[in-house]
Short mmCIF file of C-alpha atoms and ligand atoms in Angstrom, two decimals:
data_model
loop_
_atom_site.label_atom_id
_atom_site.label_comp_id
_atom_site.label_asym_id
_atom_site.label_seq_id
_atom_site.Cartn_x
_atom_site.Cartn_y
_atom_site.Cartn_z
CA UNK Q 1 -58.30 -8.22 -101.95
CA UNK Q 2 -60.98 -5.52 -101.60
CA UNK Q 3 -60.08 -1.80 -101.43
CA UNK Q 4 -60.31 0.17 -98.16
CA UNK Q 5 -58.05 2.20 -95.91
CA UNK Q 6 -56.21 0.29 -93.20
CA UNK Q 7 -55.94 2.00 -89.78
CA UNK Q 8 -52.33 3.16 -89.20
CA UNK Q 9 -48.98 2.90 -91.05
CA UNK Q 10 -48.18 -0.64 -89.93
CA UNK Q 11 -51.65 -1.85 -90.88
CA UNK Q 12 -50.93 -0.35 -94.29
CA UNK Q 13 -47.67 -2.35 -94.32
CA UNK Q 14 -49.80 -5.44 -93.66
CA UNK Q 15 -52.00 -4.35 -96.57
CA UNK Q 16 -48.79 -4.35 -98.66
CA UNK Q 17 -48.73 -8.14 -98.09
CA UNK Q 18 -52.06 -8.50 -99.92
CA UNK Q 19 -50.62 -10.96 -102.41
CA UNK Q 20 -49.37 -13.24 -99.61
CA UNK Q 21 -52.71 -12.98 -97.76
CA UNK Q 22 -54.55 -13.87 -100.96
CA UNK Q 23 -52.65 -17.17 -101.32
CA UNK Q 24 -54.84 -18.69 -98.58
CA UNK Q 25 -57.53 -20.77 -100.28
CA UNK Q 26 -59.36 -21.51 -96.98
CA UNK Q 27 -58.90 -25.28 -97.37
CA UNK Q 28 -58.44 -25.82 -93.61
CA UNK Q 29 -55.57 -28.34 -93.94
CA UNK Q 30 -53.70 -26.28 -91.35
CA UNK Q 31 -56.35 -26.55 -88.64
CA UNK Q 32 -55.40 -29.93 -87.14
CA UNK Q 33 -51.71 -28.88 -87.07
CA UNK Q 34 -52.42 -25.77 -84.98
CA UNK Q 35 -51.92 -26.30 -81.21
CA UNK Q 36 -54.21 -23.41 -80.24
CA UNK Q 37 -57.05 -24.49 -82.53
CA UNK Q 38 -56.77 -28.09 -81.37
CA UNK Q 39 -57.10 -27.02 -77.73
CA UNK Q 40 -59.56 -24.11 -78.00
CA UNK Q 41 -61.67 -25.32 -80.95
CA UNK Q 42 -62.28 -21.72 -82.07
CA UNK Q 43 -61.86 -20.94 -85.78
CA UNK Q 44 -60.48 -17.49 -84.83
CA UNK Q 45 -57.66 -19.28 -82.97
CA UNK Q 46 -56.70 -21.23 -86.10
CA UNK Q 47 -54.28 -20.15 -88.85
CA UNK Q 48 -57.16 -19.70 -91.30
CA UNK Q 49 -59.09 -17.61 -88.78
CA UNK Q 50 -56.08 -15.45 -87.97
CA UNK Q 51 -55.40 -14.87 -91.68
CA UNK Q 52 -59.04 -13.83 -92.03
CA UNK Q 53 -58.57 -11.27 -89.23
CA UNK Q 54 -55.33 -10.00 -90.82
CA UNK Q 55 -57.09 -9.55 -94.13
CA UNK Q 56 -59.98 -7.67 -92.47
CA UNK Q 57 -57.48 -5.27 -90.86
CA UNK Q 58 -55.51 -4.88 -94.10
CA UNK Q 59 -58.74 -4.01 -95.95
CA UNK Q 60 -59.79 -1.51 -93.28
CA UNK Q 61 -62.89 -3.55 -92.31
CA UNK Q 62 -61.60 -4.22 -88.79
CA UNK Q 63 -59.85 -1.83 -86.43
CA UNK Q 64 -56.58 -3.40 -85.18
CA UNK Q 65 -57.36 -2.08 -81.70
CA UNK Q 66 -60.36 -4.47 -81.54
CA UNK Q 67 -60.31 -7.27 -78.97
CA UNK Q 68 -60.86 -9.86 -81.73
CA UNK Q 69 -57.68 -8.92 -83.60
CA UNK Q 70 -55.62 -8.36 -80.46
CA UNK Q 71 -56.58 -11.49 -78.52
CA UNK Q 72 -56.51 -14.09 -81.30
CA UNK Q 73 -53.18 -12.81 -82.66
CA UNK Q 74 -51.79 -12.71 -79.14
CA UNK Q 75 -52.74 -16.34 -78.54
CA UNK Q 76 -50.80 -17.54 -81.62
CA UNK Q 77 -47.62 -19.34 -80.57
CA UNK Q 78 -45.78 -18.39 -83.75
CA UNK Q 79 -44.80 -22.08 -83.97
CA UNK Q 80 -45.45 -22.06 -87.75
CA UNK Q 81 -46.74 -25.65 -87.67
CA UNK Q 82 -49.31 -24.34 -90.16
CA UNK Q 83 -46.68 -23.65 -92.84
CA UNK Q 84 -45.37 -27.10 -93.84
CA UNK Q 85 -48.92 -28.48 -94.14
CA UNK Q 86 -50.24 -25.58 -96.25
CA UNK Q 87 -50.67 -26.59 -99.91
CA UNK Q 88 -50.70 -22.92 -101.02
CA UNK Q 89 -47.42 -21.97 -99.34
CA UNK Q 90 -48.90 -19.13 -97.26
CA UNK Q 91 -45.91 -17.38 -95.57
CA UNK Q 92 -47.70 -17.32 -92.22
CA UNK Q 93 -44.63 -16.45 -90.11
CA UNK Q 94 -43.89 -13.34 -92.16
CA UNK Q 95 -47.53 -12.23 -92.08
CA UNK Q 96 -47.68 -12.81 -88.33
CA UNK Q 97 -44.73 -10.46 -87.77
CA UNK Q 98 -46.55 -7.70 -89.69
CA UNK Q 99 -49.81 -8.44 -87.88
CA UNK Q 100 -48.12 -8.33 -84.47
CA UNK Q 101 -46.48 -5.01 -85.37
CA UNK Q 102 -49.91 -3.70 -86.40
CA UNK Q 103 -51.46 -4.91 -83.13
CA UNK Q 104 -48.66 -3.29 -81.11
CA UNK Q 105 -49.07 0.01 -82.97
CA UNK Q 106 -52.80 0.02 -82.15
CA UNK Q 107 -52.58 -1.01 -78.50
CA UNK Q 108 -49.83 -1.02 -75.87
CA UNK Q 109 -48.75 -4.60 -75.17
CA UNK Q 110 -49.39 -6.27 -71.81
CA UNK Q 111 -47.02 -5.31 -68.94
CA UNK Q 112 -45.24 -8.71 -68.98
CA UNK Q 113 -44.43 -8.38 -72.71
CA UNK Q 114 -43.28 -4.77 -72.22
CA UNK Q 115 -41.07 -5.89 -69.33
CA UNK Q 116 -39.41 -8.61 -71.43
CA UNK Q 117 -38.81 -6.21 -74.32
CA UNK Q 118 -37.22 -3.68 -71.96
CA UNK Q 119 -35.03 -6.43 -70.53
CA UNK Q 120 -33.89 -7.64 -73.95
CA UNK Q 121 -33.22 -4.07 -75.13
CA UNK Q 122 -30.08 -3.79 -73.02
CA UNK Q 123 -27.19 -6.24 -72.94
CA UNK Q 124 -26.22 -4.89 -69.50
CA UNK Q 125 -29.69 -5.65 -68.11
CA UNK Q 126 -29.58 -9.13 -69.71
CA UNK Q 127 -26.23 -9.81 -68.03
CA UNK Q 128 -27.55 -8.68 -64.64
CA UNK Q 129 -30.90 -10.43 -64.73
CA UNK Q 130 -29.61 -13.71 -66.16
CA UNK Q 131 -26.59 -13.54 -63.85
CA UNK Q 132 -29.08 -13.55 -60.96
CA UNK Q 133 -30.97 -16.33 -62.73
CA UNK Q 134 -27.79 -18.43 -62.93
CA UNK Q 135 -27.18 -17.84 -59.23
CA UNK Q 136 -30.75 -18.84 -58.37
CA UNK Q 137 -30.39 -21.94 -60.59
CA UNK Q 138 -27.01 -23.06 -59.29
CA UNK Q 139 -27.86 -22.56 -55.59
CA UNK Q 140 -31.24 -24.31 -55.92
CA UNK Q 141 -32.99 -21.04 -54.91
CA UNK Q 142 -35.10 -20.90 -58.10
CA UNK Q 143 -36.66 -24.31 -57.47
CA UNK Q 144 -37.11 -23.61 -53.75
CA UNK Q 145 -38.88 -20.30 -54.37
CA UNK Q 146 -41.11 -21.85 -57.06
CA UNK Q 147 -42.54 -24.21 -54.42
CA UNK Q 148 -43.92 -21.25 -52.47
CA UNK Q 149 -45.86 -19.80 -55.41
CA UNK Q 150 -49.31 -20.71 -56.77
CA UNK Q 151 -49.69 -22.32 -60.21
CA UNK Q 152 -52.06 -19.70 -61.62
CA UNK Q 153 -52.27 -15.91 -61.98
CA UNK Q 154 -49.37 -13.46 -62.03
CA UNK Q 155 -47.49 -15.35 -59.34
CA UNK Q 156 -48.08 -18.50 -61.38
CA UNK Q 157 -46.21 -16.83 -64.27
CA UNK Q 158 -43.33 -16.06 -61.91
CA UNK Q 159 -43.39 -19.68 -60.72
CA UNK Q 160 -43.15 -20.89 -64.33
CA UNK Q 161 -40.26 -18.49 -65.03
CA UNK Q 162 -38.38 -19.81 -61.97
CA UNK Q 163 -38.95 -23.42 -63.00
CA UNK Q 164 -37.67 -22.60 -66.49
CA UNK Q 165 -34.53 -20.99 -65.07
CA UNK Q 166 -34.02 -24.04 -62.81
CA UNK Q 167 -34.57 -26.25 -65.86
CA UNK Q 168 -31.59 -24.70 -67.66
CA UNK Q 169 -29.23 -26.68 -65.37
CA UNK Q 170 -26.67 -28.85 -67.23
CA UNK Q 171 -27.60 -32.42 -68.12
CA UNK Q 172 -25.70 -35.12 -66.21
CA UNK Q 173 -23.43 -37.11 -68.54
CA UNK Q 174 -23.75 -40.04 -66.10
CA UNK Q 175 -27.30 -40.71 -67.39
CA UNK Q 176 -25.74 -41.97 -70.63
CA UNK Q 177 -23.05 -44.51 -69.80
CA UNK Q 178 -20.13 -45.76 -71.88
CA UNK Q 179 -19.67 -49.31 -73.15
CA UNK Q 180 -16.58 -49.85 -71.00
CA UNK Q 181 -14.05 -48.83 -73.64
CA UNK Q 182 -14.80 -45.12 -74.00
CA UNK Q 183 -13.04 -45.10 -77.33
CA UNK Q 184 -14.02 -44.11 -80.81
CA UNK Q 185 -13.35 -46.51 -83.66
CA UNK Q 186 -10.54 -44.16 -84.69
CA UNK Q 187 -7.88 -42.71 -82.36
CA UNK Q 188 -8.16 -39.24 -83.85
CA UNK Q 189 -10.82 -37.56 -85.96
CA UNK Q 190 -10.44 -38.29 -89.67
CA UNK Q 191 -8.88 -35.49 -91.70
CA UNK Q 192 -11.51 -32.90 -92.58
CA UNK Q 193 -12.34 -32.39 -96.24
CA UNK Q 194 -10.74 -29.31 -97.83
CA UNK Q 195 -12.72 -26.03 -97.53
CA UNK Q 196 -13.28 -26.06 -101.32
CA UNK Q 197 -15.37 -29.19 -100.80
CA UNK Q 198 -17.46 -27.81 -97.94
CA UNK Q 199 -17.70 -24.17 -98.95
CA UNK Q 200 -16.31 -22.78 -95.72
CA UNK Q 201 -13.29 -22.96 -93.45
CA UNK Q 202 -14.02 -20.33 -90.79
CA UNK Q 203 -17.08 -19.72 -88.65
CA UNK Q 204 -18.34 -17.51 -85.87
CA UNK Q 205 -20.82 -18.81 -83.29
CA UNK Q 206 -23.77 -16.67 -82.22
CA UNK Q 207 -23.60 -16.25 -78.44
CA UNK Q 208 -27.19 -14.91 -78.22
CA UNK Q 209 -28.80 -13.45 -75.10
CA UNK Q 210 -30.65 -16.22 -73.22
CA UNK Q 211 -28.40 -18.82 -74.86
CA UNK Q 212 -25.24 -16.93 -73.89
CA UNK Q 213 -26.44 -16.25 -70.34
CA UNK Q 214 -27.92 -19.62 -69.35
CA UNK Q 215 -26.50 -22.02 -71.94
CA UNK Q 216 -22.94 -20.83 -72.53
CA UNK Q 217 -21.98 -24.51 -72.32
CA UNK Q 218 -23.94 -25.18 -75.56
CA UNK Q 219 -21.88 -22.50 -77.34
CA UNK Q 220 -18.68 -24.15 -76.07
CA UNK Q 221 -19.91 -27.55 -77.28
CA UNK Q 222 -20.75 -26.07 -80.70
CA UNK Q 223 -17.30 -24.52 -81.08
CA UNK Q 224 -15.58 -27.74 -79.94
CA UNK Q 225 -17.59 -29.93 -82.32
CA UNK Q 226 -16.93 -27.57 -85.25
CA UNK Q 227 -13.21 -27.69 -84.46
CA UNK Q 228 -13.27 -31.50 -84.49
CA UNK Q 229 -14.64 -31.10 -88.03
CA UNK Q 230 -11.72 -28.88 -89.04
CA UNK Q 231 -13.47 -25.49 -88.83
CA UNK Q 232 -11.49 -22.51 -87.61
CA UNK Q 233 -13.88 -20.97 -85.05
CA UNK Q 234 -13.22 -17.26 -84.57
CA UNK Q 235 -14.54 -14.75 -82.04
CA UNK Q 236 -17.16 -12.23 -83.17
CA UNK Q 237 -16.86 -9.15 -80.93
CA UNK Q 238 -19.82 -6.77 -80.88
CA UNK Q 239 -22.50 -9.39 -81.59
CA UNK Q 240 -25.65 -9.46 -79.44
CA UNK Q 241 -29.28 -10.50 -79.24
CA UNK Q 242 -30.63 -11.66 -82.64
CA UNK Q 243 -33.88 -9.65 -82.36
CA UNK Q 244 -36.24 -12.66 -82.57
CA UNK Q 245 -38.11 -11.82 -79.37
CA UNK Q 246 -38.65 -8.24 -80.57
CA UNK Q 247 -39.95 -9.40 -83.95
CA UNK Q 248 -42.30 -11.95 -82.34
CA UNK Q 249 -43.66 -9.25 -80.02
CA UNK Q 250 -44.33 -6.88 -82.93
CA UNK Q 251 -41.36 -4.56 -82.34
CA UNK Q 252 -39.95 -4.84 -85.86
CA UNK Q 253 -37.86 -1.67 -85.51
CA UNK Q 254 -36.25 -3.06 -82.35
CA UNK Q 255 -35.55 -6.30 -84.24
CA UNK Q 256 -33.93 -4.37 -87.12
CA UNK Q 257 -31.64 -2.48 -84.72
CA UNK Q 258 -30.31 -5.79 -83.42
CA UNK Q 259 -30.01 -7.26 -86.92
CA UNK Q 260 -27.85 -4.31 -88.10
CA UNK Q 261 -25.55 -4.67 -85.08
CA UNK Q 262 -25.04 -8.38 -85.77
CA UNK Q 263 -24.49 -7.86 -89.50
CA UNK Q 264 -21.77 -5.30 -88.78
CA UNK Q 265 -20.15 -7.56 -86.15
CA UNK Q 266 -20.00 -10.57 -88.46
CA UNK Q 267 -18.66 -8.50 -91.34
CA UNK Q 268 -15.86 -7.22 -89.08
CA UNK Q 269 -15.06 -10.78 -87.96
CA UNK Q 270 -14.64 -11.81 -91.62
CA UNK Q 271 -15.90 -15.39 -91.14
CA UNK Q 272 -17.28 -17.62 -93.91
CA UNK Q 273 -20.33 -18.79 -91.96
CA UNK Q 274 -22.36 -17.85 -88.93
CA UNK Q 275 -23.28 -20.92 -86.92
CA UNK Q 276 -26.26 -20.76 -84.54
CA UNK Q 277 -27.20 -23.33 -81.90
CA UNK Q 278 -30.51 -21.74 -80.85
CA UNK Q 279 -33.23 -22.56 -83.40
CA UNK Q 280 -35.24 -19.38 -82.71
CA UNK Q 281 -32.17 -17.19 -83.27
CA UNK Q 282 -31.15 -19.05 -86.44
CA UNK Q 283 -34.67 -18.67 -87.87
CA UNK Q 284 -34.54 -14.92 -87.12
CA UNK Q 285 -31.10 -14.44 -88.69
CA UNK Q 286 -32.25 -16.22 -91.82
CA UNK Q 287 -35.01 -13.54 -91.98
CA UNK Q 288 -32.59 -10.56 -91.77
CA UNK Q 289 -32.69 -10.21 -95.56
CA UNK Q 290 -36.45 -9.88 -95.37
CA UNK Q 291 -36.46 -7.59 -92.30
CA UNK Q 292 -34.10 -5.11 -94.01
CA UNK Q 293 -35.26 -5.54 -97.61
CA UNK Q 294 -36.50 -1.91 -97.74
CA UNK Q 295 -33.36 -0.39 -96.21
CA UNK Q 296 -31.04 0.42 -99.17
CA UNK Q 297 -27.94 0.71 -96.95
CA UNK Q 298 -28.45 -2.71 -95.37
CA UNK Q 299 -30.55 -4.88 -97.70
CA UNK Q 300 -27.66 -6.61 -99.52
CA UNK Q 301 -25.58 -7.00 -96.36
CA UNK Q 302 -28.56 -8.49 -94.51
CA UNK Q 303 -29.23 -10.95 -97.31
CA UNK Q 304 -25.56 -11.98 -97.32
CA UNK Q 305 -25.63 -12.77 -93.60
CA UNK Q 306 -28.94 -14.64 -93.91
CA UNK Q 307 -27.45 -16.79 -96.68
CA UNK Q 308 -24.36 -17.47 -94.55
CA UNK Q 309 -26.27 -18.47 -91.43
CA UNK Q 310 -26.36 -22.17 -90.62
CA UNK Q 311 -27.96 -23.99 -87.74
CA UNK Q 312 -25.31 -26.10 -85.97
CA UNK Q 313 -27.01 -29.33 -87.07
CA UNK Q 314 -26.86 -28.19 -90.71
CA UNK Q 315 -23.23 -27.06 -90.32
CA UNK Q 316 -22.07 -30.38 -88.88
CA UNK Q 317 -24.09 -32.31 -91.48
CA UNK Q 318 -21.93 -30.70 -94.20
CA UNK Q 319 -19.07 -33.06 -93.19
CA UNK Q 320 -20.69 -36.01 -91.66
CA UNK Q 321 -20.95 -35.81 -88.69
CA UNK Q 322 -18.03 -37.95 -87.52
CA UNK Q 323 -18.79 -40.92 -85.24
CA UNK Q 324 -17.41 -40.54 -81.73
CA UNK Q 325 -17.22 -42.79 -78.64
CA UNK Q 326 -20.31 -44.54 -77.28
CA UNK Q 327 -22.92 -42.96 -75.02
CA UNK Q 328 -25.11 -45.88 -74.06
CA UNK Q 329 -28.72 -45.09 -73.27
CA UNK Q 330 -31.92 -43.59 -74.63
CA UNK Q 331 -32.83 -40.06 -75.68
CA UNK Q 332 -36.16 -38.66 -76.85
CA UNK Q 333 -35.66 -36.15 -79.66
CA UNK Q 334 -37.93 -33.08 -79.69
CA UNK Q 335 -37.71 -30.93 -82.88
CA UNK Q 336 -37.93 -27.19 -82.08
CA UNK Q 337 -40.64 -25.53 -84.20
CA UNK Q 338 -38.19 -22.84 -85.34
CA UNK Q 339 -35.87 -25.55 -86.64
CA UNK Q 340 -38.38 -27.95 -88.15
CA UNK Q 341 -41.08 -25.56 -89.39
CA UNK Q 342 -39.27 -22.23 -89.83
CA UNK Q 343 -35.86 -23.46 -91.12
CA UNK Q 344 -36.99 -26.75 -92.67
CA UNK Q 345 -34.18 -28.60 -90.87
CA UNK Q 346 -35.67 -32.02 -90.17
CA UNK Q 347 -33.10 -34.82 -90.53
CA UNK Q 348 -29.81 -33.14 -89.59
CA UNK Q 349 -30.40 -33.35 -85.78
CA UNK Q 350 -31.27 -37.04 -86.09
CA UNK Q 351 -28.11 -37.60 -88.12
CA UNK Q 352 -26.13 -35.82 -85.40
CA UNK Q 353 -27.57 -38.13 -82.73
CA UNK Q 354 -27.07 -41.18 -84.98
CA UNK Q 355 -23.32 -40.38 -85.02
CA UNK Q 356 -23.16 -41.35 -81.33
CA UNK Q 357 -22.66 -45.11 -81.02
CA UNK Q 358 -24.85 -46.79 -78.41
CA UNK Q 359 -27.45 -44.03 -78.35
CA UNK Q 360 -31.02 -45.12 -78.98
CA UNK Q 361 -33.17 -42.25 -80.26
CA UNK Q 362 -36.89 -42.36 -79.52
CA UNK Q 363 -39.67 -40.10 -80.76
CA UNK Q 364 -42.65 -38.97 -78.70
CA UNK Q 365 -46.20 -39.37 -79.91
CA UNK Q 366 -47.03 -36.41 -82.17
CA UNK Q 367 -43.31 -36.15 -82.91
CA UNK Q 368 -43.36 -32.57 -84.21
CA UNK Q 369 -45.77 -31.00 -81.72
CA UNK Q 370 -44.91 -27.65 -80.16
CA UNK Q 371 -43.80 -27.57 -76.50
CA UNK Q 372 -45.66 -24.31 -75.78
CA UNK Q 373 -42.47 -22.41 -74.91
CA UNK Q 374 -42.49 -20.15 -78.00
CA UNK Q 375 -40.09 -17.45 -76.80
CA UNK Q 376 -41.77 -15.77 -73.83
CA UNK Q 377 -45.19 -17.42 -74.45
CA UNK Q 378 -44.71 -20.00 -71.68
CA UNK Q 379 -44.49 -17.12 -69.19
CA UNK Q 380 -46.90 -14.59 -70.75
CA UNK Q 381 -49.58 -17.28 -71.34
CA UNK Q 382 -49.09 -19.58 -68.35
CA UNK Q 383 -52.43 -21.37 -68.79
CA UNK Q 384 -52.49 -22.20 -72.51
CA UNK Q 385 -48.69 -22.44 -72.77
CA UNK Q 386 -48.78 -24.55 -69.59
CA UNK Q 387 -51.41 -26.94 -70.99
CA UNK Q 388 -49.43 -27.40 -74.24
CA UNK Q 389 -46.18 -27.82 -72.28
CA UNK Q 390 -47.73 -30.41 -69.93
CA UNK Q 391 -49.03 -32.46 -72.90
CA UNK Q 392 -45.61 -32.36 -74.52
CA UNK Q 393 -43.77 -33.32 -71.33
CA UNK Q 394 -46.12 -36.28 -70.79
CA UNK Q 395 -45.58 -37.50 -74.37
CA UNK Q 396 -41.78 -37.23 -73.94
CA UNK Q 397 -41.91 -38.95 -70.52
CA UNK Q 398 -43.92 -41.79 -72.10
CA UNK Q 399 -40.91 -42.66 -74.27
CA UNK Q 400 -39.15 -43.72 -71.01
CA UNK Q 401 -35.91 -42.25 -72.36
CA UNK Q 402 -33.29 -40.99 -69.89
CA UNK Q 403 -32.81 -37.65 -71.57
CA UNK Q 404 -34.60 -35.24 -73.94
CA UNK Q 405 -32.52 -33.78 -76.79
CA UNK Q 406 -33.67 -30.54 -78.39
CA UNK Q 407 -31.86 -27.64 -80.07
CA UNK Q 408 -33.41 -24.43 -78.74
CA UNK Q 409 -33.01 -22.80 -75.30
CA UNK Q 410 -36.71 -21.87 -75.03
CA UNK Q 411 -37.75 -25.50 -75.69
CA UNK Q 412 -35.06 -26.81 -73.33
CA UNK Q 413 -36.31 -24.64 -70.45
CA UNK Q 414 -40.02 -25.17 -71.12
CA UNK Q 415 -39.65 -28.96 -71.42
CA UNK Q 416 -37.41 -29.20 -68.33
CA UNK Q 417 -39.90 -27.13 -66.28
CA UNK Q 418 -42.84 -29.35 -67.32
CA UNK Q 419 -40.93 -32.60 -66.87
CA UNK Q 420 -40.26 -31.41 -63.32
CA UNK Q 421 -43.98 -30.61 -62.83
CA UNK Q 422 -44.86 -34.09 -64.12
CA UNK Q 423 -42.32 -35.71 -61.78
CA UNK Q 424 -40.40 -37.21 -64.74
CA UNK Q 425 -36.72 -37.83 -63.99
CA UNK Q 426 -35.33 -36.91 -67.42
CA UNK Q 427 -32.40 -34.63 -68.18
CA UNK Q 428 -32.55 -32.14 -71.06
CA UNK Q 429 -29.60 -31.53 -73.40
CA UNK Q 430 -28.87 -29.92 -76.76
CA UNK Q 431 -27.92 -32.60 -79.36
CA UNK Q 432 -24.56 -30.87 -79.87
CA UNK Q 433 -23.81 -31.28 -76.14
CA UNK Q 434 -24.31 -35.03 -76.53
CA UNK Q 435 -22.05 -35.16 -79.60
CA UNK Q 436 -19.41 -33.09 -77.77
CA UNK Q 437 -19.52 -35.53 -74.84
CA UNK Q 438 -19.11 -38.43 -77.27
CA UNK Q 439 -16.04 -36.69 -78.78
CA UNK Q 440 -14.68 -35.94 -75.31
CA UNK Q 441 -14.89 -39.63 -74.42
CA UNK Q 442 -13.12 -40.34 -77.72
CA UNK Q 443 -10.30 -38.05 -76.60
CA UNK Q 444 -10.92 -35.55 -79.42
CA UNK Q 445 -12.09 -32.79 -77.05
CA UNK Q 446 -10.03 -32.23 -73.94
CA UNK Q 447 -12.50 -30.72 -71.50
CA UNK Q 448 -16.20 -31.23 -71.02
CA UNK Q 449 -17.87 -28.12 -72.52
CA UNK Q 450 -20.65 -28.42 -69.94
CA UNK Q 451 -18.28 -29.02 -67.06
CA UNK Q 452 -17.42 -26.58 -64.26
S1 SF4 K 501 -53.69 -24.72 -95.17
FE1 SF4 K 501 -52.94 -22.78 -96.10
S2 SF4 K 501 -54.41 -22.31 -97.72
FE2 SF4 K 501 -55.40 -23.86 -96.40
S3 SF4 K 501 -56.57 -22.62 -94.87
FE3 SF4 K 501 -54.56 -23.03 -93.96
S4 SF4 K 501 -53.33 -21.24 -94.51
FE4 SF4 K 501 -55.10 -21.22 -95.88
S1 SF4 K 502 -48.12 -20.33 -85.83
FE1 SF4 K 502 -48.74 -22.15 -84.62
S2 SF4 K 502 -50.28 -21.38 -83.16
FE2 SF4 K 502 -50.04 -19.79 -84.76
S3 SF4 K 502 -51.62 -20.23 -86.27
FE3 SF4 K 502 -49.76 -21.32 -86.99
S4 SF4 K 502 -49.92 -23.39 -86.09
FE4 SF4 K 502 -51.42 -22.08 -84.99
#
């Protein structure tokens, strides 16, 4: 990389990633995988183009306050679909975090992004706002109000947010019937293997912020399924937001504050593994070691937690998963980008669904395409995020499945909102909710985790 003085301390931190930036050989293999390039056709909205802009800022040839750097970085979904197809192994996600921090240092983010970051900075505010969201969802108010708002502009963003909140409603187990026996092939779950064989006996479950507020039922399903597999699930007091939304918005210091709090909470809980059922949060926690690598007091502790973090699909795959009672019907599986691309967890969710007798799993055309949710992107970029979301919803609806299964709250809400817009009568569930229902019908779990 050429010499030159980058503008500002965070731009100089980006310059410190020169070696990673230099791994790009400009081959362009990533272009067709990039949802923004495919839709906008602009090289600057491709991974290669964005890396070029990052390099120009790192070399001091481009001011990070420039519209070019700000707008093209802002339009990136952070889906990381460019990583698995890159023959040079460019760590795009890591570079994007530095680039976003540089952009934020140079220019104040848009009001909607600032508002979200303020909301996610306080667990009390999260409880209040998402408590209201739950009320609006459960009374039908969110959907009703969305009908009064236009599709575009600022009110269009509010409309999308309301539809997403409405879309977090529980799936209806009735859409997947039984086979008349409602029994597993075995009356009780087989004995779990000893902890020496699996490497862990105790686990904590990340409650998260959005996940904990709107999808607490998924956390209950995760704990119940782990217990069926012989894991001692323990509470983790003091845990909170994982920091992913802060990191994606360029607030790396805010992300580190949340990482330290979670590291301390999990150390106090003394569990062997941290299990996460929100793909975006799991991907962030696996980055804690990187986020805190330059903090001598926390670097080793962060790395330890990253190494002990497992997505729920990975955790259950360690033992099986065990086959439960039948759920007869069809589901369309959508892989969250932060599971498939960022954590390289591809097969484990399909194995989880395959453990449910009677369930036929279908894949949409372009099976790994992003849904356009990308954290807060679906709300902050209603037009581009909306176009990507609509394409994804149509592809999932074309499978004619009864239900969509996907393991990330952002994807669940974005897909549910767009299925509603498309008039598709499909429920949306986390794969672990489906497995928990199968185990409940088998009599291995007493209550329905998603029930009242
Ligand atoms: S595929 Fe990798 S090396 Fe090729 S242009 Fe894209 S980022 Fe660069
Ligand atoms: S993260 Fe996604 S949107 Fe951003 S450059 Fe990579 S593929 Fe394109």
